[in-house]
Coordinates of C-alpha atoms in Angstrom, one line a residue:
M144 CA 0.0 0.0 0.0
K145 CA 1.3 3.4 -1.0
V146 CA 0.1 6.4 1.1
V147 CA 0.8 10.0 0.1
I148 CA 0.1 12.7 2.7
V149 CA -0.2 16.3 1.8
G150 CA 1.0 18.4 4.8
G151 CA 2.5 17.5 8.1
V152 CA 2.0 18.9 11.6
A153 CA -1.0 17.5 13.6
V154 CA -2.9 15.5 11.0
G155 CA -0.1 14.5 8.7
A156 CA 2.4 13.4 11.2
T157 CA -0.1 11.7 13.4
A158 CA -1.6 9.8 10.5
A159 CA 1.8 8.7 9.2
A160 CA 3.0 7.5 12.6
R161 CA -0.2 5.6 13.2
I162 CA -0.2 3.9 9.8
R163 CA 3.3 2.7 10.4
R164 CA 2.3 1.2 13.7
L165 CA -0.5 -0.6 12.0
D166 CA 1.3 -1.6 8.8
E167 CA 5.1 -2.1 8.9
H168 CA 5.3 -2.5 5.1
A169 CA 3.2 0.5 3.9
E170 CA 5.1 3.0 1.7
I171 CA 4.4 6.4 3.3
T172 CA 5.4 9.8 1.9
I173 CA 4.7 13.2 3.3
F174 CA 5.0 16.3 1.2
E175 CA 5.3 19.5 3.3
R176 CA 5.8 22.9 1.6
T177 CA 7.4 24.5 4.7
G178 CA 10.7 23.5 6.2
Y179 CA 9.1 21.8 9.3
I180 CA 7.2 18.5 9.4
S181 CA 6.0 18.6 13.0
Y182 CA 6.1 21.6 15.3
A183 CA 4.3 23.1 18.3
N184 CA 1.8 25.5 16.7
C185 CA 0.3 26.4 20.0
G186 CA 3.7 27.4 21.5
L187 CA 4.6 29.9 18.8
P188 CA 3.3 33.0 20.6
Y189 CA 5.3 32.1 23.7
Y190 CA 8.5 31.9 21.6
I191 CA 7.8 35.5 20.5
G192 CA 7.4 36.5 24.1
D193 CA 10.6 34.8 25.2
V194 CA 8.7 32.4 27.5
I195 CA 10.2 29.7 25.2
T196 CA 13.7 30.8 24.5
D197 CA 15.1 27.9 22.4
S198 CA 13.6 27.7 18.9
E199 CA 14.5 24.0 18.8
E200 CA 11.9 23.4 21.5
L201 CA 9.2 24.2 19.0
I202 CA 10.3 21.4 16.6
L203 CA 8.7 18.1 17.6
Q204 CA 10.1 16.0 14.8
T205 CA 12.6 16.6 12.0
S206 CA 12.5 14.8 8.6
E207 CA 15.5 12.8 9.8
S208 CA 14.1 11.8 13.2
F209 CA 10.8 10.9 11.6
F210 CA 12.4 8.6 9.1
S211 CA 14.7 7.1 11.7
R212 CA 11.8 6.0 13.9
F213 CA 8.9 5.4 11.5
R214 CA 10.6 5.0 8.0
V215 CA 8.4 7.7 6.6
N216 CA 9.7 9.6 3.6
V217 CA 9.4 13.3 4.5
K218 CA 9.9 15.8 1.7
I219 CA 10.1 19.3 3.1
H220 CA 9.9 22.3 0.8
H221 CA 7.8 20.2 -1.6
E222 CA 4.4 21.5 -2.5
V223 CA 1.6 19.4 -4.0
I224 CA 0.2 21.6 -6.8
A225 CA -2.4 19.3 -8.3
I226 CA -4.4 16.1 -7.7
H227 CA -5.2 13.8 -10.6
T228 CA -8.0 11.7 -9.2
E229 CA -8.6 9.7 -12.4
R230 CA -5.1 8.3 -12.4
K231 CA -4.5 8.5 -8.7
T232 CA -1.4 10.7 -8.8
V233 CA -0.4 14.1 -7.5
S234 CA 1.9 16.8 -9.1
V235 CA 4.6 17.9 -6.8
K236 CA 6.9 21.0 -7.0
N237 CA 10.3 21.0 -5.4
L238 CA 10.4 24.5 -4.0
E239 CA 14.2 24.5 -3.8
T240 CA 14.8 23.4 -7.5
N241 CA 11.4 24.2 -9.1
E242 CA 11.3 20.7 -10.4
I243 CA 7.8 19.3 -11.0
F244 CA 7.1 15.6 -10.9
E245 CA 4.2 13.2 -10.4
E246 CA 3.8 10.8 -7.5
S247 CA 1.2 7.9 -7.5
Y248 CA -0.8 6.9 -4.5
D249 CA -3.2 4.1 -3.3
K250 CA -4.5 6.3 -0.5
L251 CA -4.2 10.1 -0.4
I252 CA -4.5 12.1 2.9
L253 CA -5.1 15.8 2.7
S254 CA -3.8 17.9 5.6
P255 CA -3.4 21.4 4.0
G256 CA -4.6 23.2 7.1
A257 CA -5.7 26.8 7.0
K258 CA -4.2 30.2 6.2
P259 CA -4.5 33.4 8.2
T260 CA -7.4 35.5 6.9
R261 CA -6.3 38.7 5.3
P262 CA -9.0 41.3 4.8
Q263 CA -9.6 42.6 1.3
I264 CA -9.0 46.2 2.3
F265 CA -6.6 49.0 1.4
G266 CA -3.0 48.5 2.5
A267 CA -3.5 44.9 3.6
N268 CA -0.3 43.8 1.8
S269 CA 2.1 46.0 3.8
D270 CA 5.2 44.3 5.1
K271 CA 4.4 45.9 8.5
L272 CA 1.3 43.6 8.7
L273 CA 2.3 40.3 10.1
T274 CA 0.4 37.0 10.7
L275 CA 1.2 34.0 12.9
R276 CA 0.5 30.5 11.6
T277 CA 3.8 28.7 10.9
V278 CA 7.3 28.4 12.4
E279 CA 8.5 30.7 9.5
D280 CA 5.9 33.3 10.6
T281 CA 7.2 33.1 14.1
F282 CA 10.8 33.7 13.1
K283 CA 9.7 36.6 10.9
I284 CA 7.9 38.3 13.7
K285 CA 10.8 37.6 16.1
A286 CA 13.2 39.1 13.6
Y287 CA 11.0 42.1 13.0
I288 CA 10.9 42.9 16.7
K289 CA 14.6 42.3 17.1
E290 CA 15.6 44.4 14.1
R291 CA 13.1 47.3 14.3
N292 CA 12.5 47.4 18.1
P293 CA 8.8 48.4 17.8
K294 CA 7.4 50.2 20.8
S295 CA 3.7 49.7 19.8
V296 CA 1.6 47.1 18.1
V297 CA -2.0 46.9 17.1
L298 CA -3.5 43.4 17.0
V299 CA -6.5 43.1 14.6
G300 CA -8.6 40.4 16.1
G301 CA -9.4 39.2 19.6
G302 CA -9.4 35.4 19.3
F303 CA -7.0 32.9 20.8
I304 CA -4.0 34.0 18.7
G305 CA -4.8 37.7 19.4
L306 CA -4.9 37.2 23.1
E307 CA -1.7 35.1 23.3
L308 CA 0.1 37.6 21.1
A309 CA -1.2 40.5 23.2
E310 CA 0.1 38.9 26.4
N311 CA 3.5 38.0 25.0
M312 CA 4.1 41.4 23.3
R313 CA 3.0 43.2 26.4
E314 CA 5.5 41.1 28.4
L315 CA 8.2 42.4 25.9
G316 CA 7.3 45.9 27.0
M317 CA 5.3 46.9 23.9
D318 CA 2.3 49.2 23.9
V319 CA -0.5 46.8 22.8
T320 CA -4.0 47.6 21.4
I321 CA -6.5 45.0 20.2
V322 CA -9.0 46.2 17.6
Q323 CA -12.1 44.0 17.2
R324 CA -15.3 44.5 15.2
P325 CA -17.5 42.7 17.7
K326 CA -17.8 44.4 21.1
Q327 CA -16.2 41.5 22.9
L328 CA -13.1 39.4 22.7
M329 CA -13.2 35.6 22.4
K330 CA -16.4 34.8 20.5
P331 CA -16.6 31.2 21.9
F332 CA -17.5 32.9 25.2
D333 CA -20.7 34.8 26.0
A334 CA -20.3 38.5 26.3
D335 CA -20.9 38.4 30.1
M336 CA -18.1 35.9 30.6
A337 CA -15.9 37.8 28.1
S338 CA -16.1 40.9 30.3
L339 CA -13.9 39.1 32.9
I340 CA -11.3 38.5 30.2
H341 CA -11.5 42.2 29.2
N342 CA -10.9 43.3 32.8
E343 CA -7.8 41.1 33.0
M344 CA -6.4 42.5 29.7
R345 CA -7.0 46.1 30.9
K346 CA -5.4 45.3 34.2
H347 CA -2.2 44.4 32.4
G348 CA -2.2 47.5 30.2
V349 CA -3.7 46.2 27.0
K350 CA -6.0 48.7 25.3
L351 CA -9.2 47.4 23.9
A352 CA -10.9 49.0 20.8
L353 CA -14.0 46.9 20.7
G354 CA -16.8 47.6 18.2
Y355 CA -14.4 49.2 15.7
T356 CA -14.1 48.3 12.0
V357 CA -10.7 48.4 10.3
E358 CA -11.1 49.9 6.8
G359 CA -7.4 50.0 5.7
F360 CA -3.8 50.4 6.5
E361 CA -1.5 53.3 5.5
E362 CA 2.3 53.3 6.0
S363 CA 3.6 56.5 7.5
G364 CA 7.3 56.9 8.1
D365 CA 8.5 54.1 10.3
G366 CA 5.0 53.3 11.5
I367 CA 1.6 52.4 10.1
D368 CA -1.8 54.0 10.5
I369 CA -4.8 51.7 11.1
L370 CA -7.8 53.3 9.4
L371 CA -11.0 52.9 11.4
K372 CA -14.5 53.4 10.2
D373 CA -16.1 56.6 11.7
N374 CA -13.1 57.1 14.0
A375 CA -9.6 58.6 14.0
P376 CA -6.9 56.2 12.9
L377 CA -4.7 54.4 15.3
R378 CA -0.9 54.6 14.9
A379 CA 1.5 51.8 15.6
D380 CA 5.0 50.5 14.8
M381 CA 3.6 47.2 13.6
V382 CA 0.4 45.4 13.1
A383 CA -0.5 41.7 13.6
L384 CA -3.5 40.3 11.9
A385 CA -5.4 37.6 13.9
I386 CA -8.9 37.8 12.5
G387 CA -9.2 34.0 12.0
V388 CA -8.2 31.4 9.4
T389 CA -9.5 30.3 6.1
P390 CA -9.4 26.6 5.0
E391 CA -6.6 26.1 2.5
T392 CA -8.5 24.0 -0.1
T393 CA -7.3 25.2 -3.5
L394 CA -6.1 21.7 -4.3
A395 CA -9.3 20.1 -3.2
K396 CA -11.4 22.6 -5.2
E397 CA -9.4 22.1 -8.4
A398 CA -9.6 18.3 -8.0
G399 CA -13.4 18.5 -7.8
L400 CA -13.9 17.4 -4.2
E401 CA -17.1 18.4 -2.5
L402 CA -16.7 21.6 -0.5
G403 CA -18.8 23.1 2.3
I404 CA -18.6 26.1 4.7
K405 CA -16.0 28.6 3.5
D406 CA -14.9 26.1 0.8
S407 CA -13.9 23.6 3.5
I408 CA -13.6 20.0 2.5
V409 CA -16.7 17.9 3.1
V410 CA -15.9 14.6 4.8
N411 CA -18.0 11.8 6.4
D412 CA -17.4 10.4 9.8
R413 CA -14.7 8.2 8.5
M414 CA -12.9 11.4 7.3
E415 CA -13.4 10.3 3.7
T416 CA -13.9 12.9 1.0
S417 CA -16.4 12.7 -1.9
V418 CA -13.6 11.1 -4.0
P419 CA -12.7 7.4 -3.2
D420 CA -9.4 6.8 -1.5
I421 CA -8.9 10.5 -0.6
Y422 CA -9.2 11.4 3.1
A423 CA -8.9 14.9 4.7
A424 CA -8.7 16.2 8.2
G425 CA -7.7 19.2 10.3
D426 CA -8.4 22.9 9.8
A427 CA -9.4 22.4 6.2
V428 CA -12.4 20.2 6.8
Q429 CA -16.0 20.7 7.7
V430 CA -17.2 18.7 10.7
K431 CA -20.3 18.1 12.7
H432 CA -20.6 19.9 16.0
Y433 CA -20.9 17.3 18.7
V434 CA -23.6 19.2 20.7
T435 CA -25.8 20.7 17.9
G436 CA -25.1 18.2 15.1
E437 CA -24.7 21.2 12.7
D438 CA -21.9 21.6 10.2
T439 CA -19.1 23.8 11.5
L440 CA -15.4 24.7 11.3
I441 CA -13.4 24.1 14.4
S442 CA -9.6 24.8 14.2
L443 CA -8.1 23.1 17.2
A444 CA -5.1 20.8 17.7
G445 CA -7.0 18.1 19.7
P446 CA -9.6 17.3 17.0
A447 CA -7.0 17.4 14.3
N448 CA -4.8 14.8 16.0
K449 CA -7.8 12.5 16.6
Q450 CA -8.9 12.9 13.0
G451 CA -5.4 11.9 11.8
R452 CA -5.6 8.7 13.9
I453 CA -9.0 7.8 12.6
I454 CA -7.8 8.2 9.0
A455 CA -4.9 5.9 9.7
D456 CA -7.2 3.3 11.1
N457 CA -9.4 3.4 8.1
V458 CA -6.6 3.5 5.6
C459 CA -5.3 0.3 7.2
G460 CA -8.7 -1.5 6.9
G461 CA -10.3 -0.5 10.2
D462 CA -13.6 1.3 10.8
S463 CA -13.0 4.3 13.1
R464 CA -15.5 7.1 13.2
Y465 CA -15.2 10.8 14.2
K466 CA -18.1 11.7 16.4
G467 CA -17.8 15.5 16.0
S468 CA -16.0 18.4 17.5
Q469 CA -17.0 19.9 20.8
G470 CA -14.9 23.0 20.8
S471 CA -13.2 22.4 24.1
A472 CA -10.4 25.1 24.5
V473 CA -8.4 26.9 27.1
V474 CA -6.3 30.0 26.9
K475 CA -3.9 31.8 29.3
V476 CA -4.8 35.4 29.8
F477 CA -1.9 36.9 31.8
D478 CA -2.5 35.6 35.4
M479 CA -6.0 34.2 34.5
T480 CA -7.2 31.1 32.6
A481 CA -10.3 31.1 30.4
A482 CA -11.8 27.9 29.1
T483 CA -14.9 26.8 27.2
T484 CA -16.5 23.6 25.9
G485 CA -19.7 22.8 23.9
I486 CA -21.8 25.8 22.9
N487 CA -22.4 29.1 24.7
E488 CA -25.7 30.6 25.5
T489 CA -25.7 33.0 22.6
N490 CA -25.1 30.2 20.0
A491 CA -27.6 27.9 21.7
R492 CA -30.3 30.5 21.4
N493 CA -29.4 31.3 17.8
S494 CA -29.7 27.5 17.1
G495 CA -33.3 27.7 18.3
L496 CA -32.7 25.9 21.6
D497 CA -34.7 26.7 24.7
V498 CA -32.0 27.1 27.3
D499 CA -31.2 28.2 30.8
T500 CA -27.9 28.9 32.6
V501 CA -26.4 29.0 36.0
I502 CA -23.5 31.2 37.0
L503 CA -21.6 30.6 40.2
S504 CA -18.3 31.9 41.7
P505 CA -16.9 29.4 44.1
M506 CA -13.3 29.2 45.4
S507 CA -10.8 27.2 43.5
H508 CA -10.1 25.1 46.6
A509 CA -11.2 24.9 50.2
G510 CA -11.6 28.4 51.6
Y511 CA -9.7 27.7 54.8
Y512 CA -6.6 26.6 52.9
P513 CA -4.4 29.5 51.9
G514 CA -4.3 30.7 48.3
G515 CA -7.8 30.0 47.1
K516 CA -9.1 32.3 44.4
V517 CA -12.5 32.8 42.9
I518 CA -13.4 31.1 39.6
T519 CA -16.6 32.0 37.7
V520 CA -18.4 29.1 36.1
K521 CA -21.3 29.4 33.6
V522 CA -23.1 26.2 32.6
V523 CA -25.6 26.1 29.7
F524 CA -28.3 23.5 29.6
E525 CA -31.6 22.8 27.8
K526 CA -34.8 23.5 29.6
K527 CA -37.2 20.6 30.2
T528 CA -34.7 17.9 29.2
Y529 CA -31.7 19.4 31.2
R530 CA -29.4 18.3 28.5
L531 CA -25.9 19.6 29.1
L532 CA -24.9 21.9 26.2
G533 CA -21.8 23.9 27.2
A534 CA -19.8 25.6 29.9
Q535 CA -17.4 28.5 30.3
I536 CA -15.0 29.1 33.2
V537 CA -12.8 32.1 33.9
G538 CA -10.5 32.3 36.9
Y539 CA -7.1 31.4 38.2
D540 CA -6.4 27.9 39.6
G541 CA -8.3 24.8 38.7
V542 CA -10.1 26.2 35.6
D543 CA -8.6 23.6 33.2
K544 CA -9.5 20.6 35.3
R545 CA -13.1 21.8 35.8
I546 CA -13.6 22.4 32.1
D547 CA -12.3 19.0 31.3
V548 CA -14.8 17.4 33.7
L549 CA -17.6 19.3 32.1
A550 CA -16.4 18.5 28.6
T551 CA -16.4 14.8 29.5
A552 CA -19.9 15.1 31.0
I553 CA -21.1 16.6 27.7
H554 CA -19.5 13.9 25.6
A555 CA -21.0 11.2 27.9
G556 CA -24.5 12.7 27.3
M557 CA -25.0 13.5 31.0
K558 CA -27.9 15.7 32.1
A559 CA -26.9 18.9 33.8
T560 CA -28.6 17.6 37.0
Q561 CA -26.3 14.7 37.1
L562 CA -23.2 16.9 37.7
K563 CA -24.2 16.7 41.4
D564 CA -23.5 13.0 41.4
L565 CA -19.9 13.1 40.0
D566 CA -17.4 11.6 42.5
L567 CA -14.5 14.1 42.2
A568 CA -11.2 14.2 44.0
Y569 CA -10.9 16.4 47.0
A570 CA -8.1 17.6 49.2
P571 CA -7.9 21.2 50.6
P572 CA -5.1 22.4 48.4
Y573 CA -7.0 21.3 45.2
S574 CA -10.7 21.5 45.7
S575 CA -13.6 21.6 48.1
A576 CA -15.7 18.8 49.4
K577 CA -18.4 20.3 47.2
D578 CA -16.4 20.8 44.0
P579 CA -17.5 23.7 41.7
V580 CA -18.8 21.2 39.2
N581 CA -20.9 19.5 41.8
M582 CA -22.1 22.9 43.0
A583 CA -23.3 23.7 39.5
G584 CA -25.2 20.4 39.5
F585 CA -26.8 21.2 42.9
I586 CA -28.0 24.5 41.6
I587 CA -29.5 23.0 38.5
D588 CA -31.1 20.1 40.5
N589 CA -32.7 22.7 42.7
I590 CA -34.1 24.4 39.6
A591 CA -35.4 21.1 38.2
N592 CA -37.1 20.3 41.5
G593 CA -38.7 23.7 41.8
K594 CA -36.7 24.6 44.8
L595 CA -35.0 27.5 43.1
K596 CA -36.2 30.2 40.7
Q597 CA -33.7 32.5 39.1
W598 CA -33.4 35.9 37.5
H599 CA -30.5 36.8 35.2
L600 CA -28.5 39.8 34.1
A601 CA -30.7 40.2 31.0
D602 CA -33.7 40.7 33.4
A603 CA -32.0 43.6 35.3
D604 CA -33.2 46.4 33.0
K605 CA -36.7 44.9 32.9
L606 CA -37.4 44.8 36.6
P607 CA -40.4 47.0 37.4
V608 CA -39.7 50.2 39.3
D609 CA -43.3 50.9 40.1
G610 CA -43.3 49.0 43.4
S611 CA -45.0 45.9 42.1
V612 CA -41.9 43.8 43.1
T613 CA -39.5 43.9 46.0
L614 CA -35.8 44.3 45.2
L615 CA -33.6 42.9 48.0
D616 CA -29.8 42.9 48.6
T617 CA -28.8 40.5 51.3
R618 CA -25.1 41.4 51.6
T619 CA -23.7 43.2 54.7
V620 CA -24.2 46.9 55.2
G621 CA -20.5 47.4 54.4
E622 CA -20.7 45.5 51.1
Y623 CA -23.9 47.3 50.1
S624 CA -22.4 50.7 50.8
R625 CA -19.5 50.0 48.5
G626 CA -21.8 49.5 45.6
H627 CA -25.3 48.2 44.8
I628 CA -28.0 48.2 42.2
E629 CA -30.2 51.3 42.4
G630 CA -33.6 50.5 44.0
F631 CA -32.5 47.5 46.0
K632 CA -33.2 47.5 49.7
N633 CA -30.5 46.2 52.0
I634 CA -31.4 43.5 54.6
P635 CA -28.4 41.3 55.5
V636 CA -29.3 37.6 55.3
D637 CA -28.6 37.0 58.9
E638 CA -31.2 39.7 59.9
L639 CA -33.8 38.6 57.4
R640 CA -35.9 36.4 59.6
D641 CA -36.3 39.2 62.2
R642 CA -37.1 41.8 59.5
L643 CA -39.6 39.9 57.3
S644 CA -42.2 42.5 58.3
E645 CA -40.3 45.1 56.2
I646 CA -41.1 43.0 53.0
E647 CA -44.6 43.4 51.6
K648 CA -46.6 40.2 51.2
G649 CA -48.0 39.3 47.8
K650 CA -45.1 40.8 45.8
P651 CA -42.4 38.8 44.1
V652 CA -39.0 39.3 45.7
Y653 CA -35.9 39.6 43.5
V654 CA -32.8 38.8 45.6
I655 CA -29.1 39.4 45.1
C656 CA -25.9 38.9 47.2
Q657 CA -22.2 38.9 46.4
S658 CA -21.9 35.5 44.8
G659 CA -25.4 34.0 44.9
L660 CA -25.1 31.8 48.0
R661 CA -26.5 34.1 50.7
S662 CA -29.2 35.3 48.3
Y663 CA -30.2 31.6 47.8
I664 CA -30.4 31.1 51.6
A665 CA -32.5 34.3 51.7
C666 CA -34.8 32.9 49.0
C667 CA -35.3 29.7 51.1
I668 CA -36.2 31.8 54.1
L669 CA -38.6 33.9 52.0
E670 CA -40.2 30.9 50.4
G671 CA -40.6 29.2 53.7
N672 CA -42.5 32.2 54.9
G673 CA -45.0 32.5 52.0
F674 CA -43.1 34.8 49.6
E675 CA -42.3 34.1 46.0
A676 CA -38.5 34.7 45.6
Y677 CA -36.1 34.8 42.7
N678 CA -32.3 34.5 43.1
F679 CA -29.9 36.4 40.9
S680 CA -27.6 34.0 39.0
G681 CA -24.0 35.1 39.4
G682 CA -24.2 37.6 42.3
F683 CA -23.3 41.2 42.5
R684 CA -19.6 40.6 41.9
F685 CA -20.5 39.2 38.4
Y686 CA -23.1 41.9 37.8
D687 CA -20.7 44.7 38.6
A688 CA -17.9 43.3 36.4
V689 CA -20.2 42.9 33.4
V690 CA -22.0 46.2 33.7
N691 CA -18.7 48.2 34.3
D692 CA -17.2 46.5 31.3
R693 CA -20.2 47.5 29.1
I694 CA -19.9 51.0 30.3
M695 CA -16.2 51.1 29.4
I696 CA -16.8 49.7 25.9
E697 CA -19.6 52.1 25.1
S698 CA -17.8 55.2 26.5
A699 CA -14.6 54.2 24.7
Y700 CA -16.5 53.7 21.5
S701 CA -18.1 57.1 21.8
C702 CA -14.9 58.9 22.6
G703 CA -12.6 57.0 20.3
M704 CA -10.5 54.6 22.5
D705 CA -10.7 52.3 25.4
K706 CA -9.0 54.0 28.4

């Protein structure tokens, strides 16, 4: 069996190694147009920021080491320029000699990846506009910084790469501004959870220009002007584009393979394309979302590696299936960690799902053990069925392990109420006896059993101010005096039983506290005394962070820049 693989890195290298483990005699060739067969994509921003100081650490395998271990023929600086499906060959160009030749195959695996999206606007081809995708891109940015010593950078785009570049360039002492058309960073997160990320970025000196549209770029002396719609231009020494990626599918398109979203390659659950004996995987393919079942594009290393393994199994006569991508991801944001899995509330509602959420802010580990920090957890689930749909967590310690538990629960098809039943490890330095994941399950179970009724941030502006409802803040007098929602009466929870006469019977009571726990206790007291009570999901700490962030975004937009 002769297998030709177009592209290395996650899919290509994984598939080649797996094929060799399954078939000692297969003839395997990888054609890679760059100079690197297998490298740490996700580590590239950290090399720019000097967190990783040795460039060799980025290279996972060389052509020589790969051949030595797996007897795979790796041809770097070789670009496949055409696929001839009728005769099962590919045309290959040696980029060092410009020689073009044909190579036959029995099975063809396409791993072309994706290319950074470049906007079709004025000045987008300036050499002061840099992108980050490959090792060569990384070295180019590193050399640019070393040679020109830029003092300021504008990052266009606020996704994973944008955030990681912002942190690493800020650590180099550069003045960093992120420009983003949506009024939030990190679209996999809901806007309320993204506000916590915004606050951390500002805390570390990153300027945010959210809600701005870039219309072009204009070189000016040693710098570059970023032209903004309806606003004055921004000036910087360099610009990095991080507005997403576009599937690299020119080969597939010219060969007549079926294409889907953004011209991505359509594959089935065996990772087979529409043409027999041609497989594809990674950032170039359209997949099913594991939660919604909808077609989608998800560019992440984990799914790509799994897809490469599945292809290898099937090439070697097996029957492995890809069950879909869930979008589980985590990102370092200076001192914080932000993570997500499944779908967020916004996308769930846009998909027509009837959903509810819980938001809680527990400690990362036992409160009595030193060093515990607050983490904010948002869990999205379907009403009536309580199907678990997604989760987002922003905090410090323990974010990654909680999101992995929730990702596993989603994959296992667990109901949100079943989170309370998970038997999770506990010791004071690592967690609490009631782990945050269990706590989310307890809250959702209370909702399912009718023991808890909630109100959410979206309801805040709709609360009647005509006296038809009671608005109650159950924090201490000191907490209340440091900030509260206008119109809320303050009765500390420990005084509530003795002051029930101050609350008018027959009116719904909307309750809030700092995190949601004391207000829940207050709701239990009120319900036990004949009142109808609603607990605020997230607490005043969450409310205050989100509202203040929205004010900053709107005021910055109106005056021209985030302060």
